[in-house]
Amino acid sequence: MSVLKCFDGLVSVISDFIAREMEAVMNLNAPRGTRDILPEEAEQRRALERTFSDVCERYGFGEIRVPTFEHTELFVRGVGDASDIVRKEMYTFTDKGDRSLTLRPEGTAGVARAYVEQGMSSWPAPVKLWYNMNMFRYEKMQKGRYREFWQLGCEVFGSDSPQADAQVIGLLDTFFAELGLEEVDLEINSIGCPACRTDYHKALREYYAPNVKDMCEDCHERYERNPLRMLDCKETYCHSLAQKAPSQLDYLCDECRVHFDNVKSYLDMMEISYRLNARLVRGLDYYTKTVFEFVSSHVGTQGTICGGGRYDGLVREIGGIDVPGVGFALGVERLLLELDAQNVPAGKVQRPDLFIASFPSTAANALDLAQSLIRSGLKVETDVMGRSLKAQFKAADRMEAYYVLVLGDTEVSISRGKLRRLSDGSEQDVPLTAVGTLLHNDRKKRSVAETEEVRFEL
Ligand code: HAM
């Protein structure tokens, strides 16, 4: 017996030693839940980010960048002290000045803080901002769930109109369409306003009361502080109870019901399909009225690619005036996984509109023409290698340029040239001053879906 005890003791000493050694080695690795982004993935991300910023700019959004860390209180008040993010997931530290700071776990609270601090309420409304920022949450690592991850997001301040809700969803729909992403489902719900939520909370408490003792620890707390969040619990028993819980939609006040009906009718008008999900509540406490998610079955258990909604009380909650808001954030890593699962290139890499082929005597003219066409918004390539005409045509082919223009001495002297379409070899004789307009018109006609295959692995 004592030999066995001795053996057990020895095993435990050795295993402690191994664990400590392992940890020492592990500490030299990237922290758990973080990832190195290597050139190939960085390229895919750039393509995504380019498409996103392009779409946002076309919808009239301007970019905002806010600090990586904020005073902890901002997230406690903004995201809500009953949320899982604030209760369990924040990277909080005390700085040398004894301030409690937190690495941003999400973007909306920081952007709303900047709205207040920078006096954006005096800007023409609505104030429309987009961002591309890394976020930090202490979460259990799994596919599509990291401790440092990136979000592309949009926030609109100053409009309480359902048109604003529909337009941010419309923006997302355009973004997904331009990426070539299909099979992403939009789920929407309305969680009402503080006025109608009181009755709903009462109804939920009544519904859960007989079973709450058997529910998970978190739900005990949610029952007291915010029973709405019980609908979102992933524990098997709690999840099964949520299926028969009363629906918020039956408790909406007139204003919230009309608002939600309008959001749905605007989506119908824009032919954006959606599924009503009365259990959709979102994990952050600032939401009011419309909430939505884009979900997919491809990203495993982390099926939510994007989440958002209206947050009419947030700006006031963090010390600003009473300004409504609506927005969303989408997870870049989940989007990349989804694109991979659907076998869609990670982004739209543009083909050149034109390749200008030249001779040594006209190389400078080609450079000059390319410069003005590029400035007009076209993608134009020209030879800077002194290659033969044949080699330049080969290069144009390899780049999949739509057109080639051969700029010789005659073309320069008469200021006309032959624009040759590479797909069918057809040629048009055009003044050089008209080339830009022609190519812009041609671009408009082409589908936006012409992309280069970029495969990726996460
Ligand atoms: P959220 O639902 O917490 O909302 O996050 C938005 C998206 O970020 C999720 O749908 C998911 O794609 C991604 N995401 C969240 N956590 C992780 C993680 N640990 N690893 C990888 N991706 C993750 C918000 O953050 C709100 N601020 C959205 C918003 C903006 N609502 C209104 N405006």
Short mmCIF file of C-alpha atoms in Angstrom, two decimals, residues 64 112-123:
data_model
loop_
_atom_site.label_atom_id
_atom_site.label_comp_id
_atom_site.label_asym_id
_atom_site.label_seq_id
_atom_site.Cartn_x
_atom_site.Cartn_y
_atom_site.Cartn_z
CA ILE A 64 -13.85 55.64 -37.79
CA ALA A 112 -20.83 55.71 -29.37
CA ARG A 113 -18.35 57.17 -26.85
CA ALA A 114 -16.49 58.89 -29.70
CA TYR A 115 -19.85 60.19 -31.02
CA VAL A 116 -20.45 61.89 -27.66
CA GLU A 117 -16.87 63.02 -27.00
CA GLN A 118 -16.28 64.43 -30.50
CA GLY A 119 -19.58 66.34 -30.52
CA MET A 120 -20.93 64.41 -33.51
CA SER A 121 -24.49 65.30 -32.48
CA SER A 122 -23.79 68.71 -34.04
CA TRP A 123 -22.88 67.05 -37.38
#
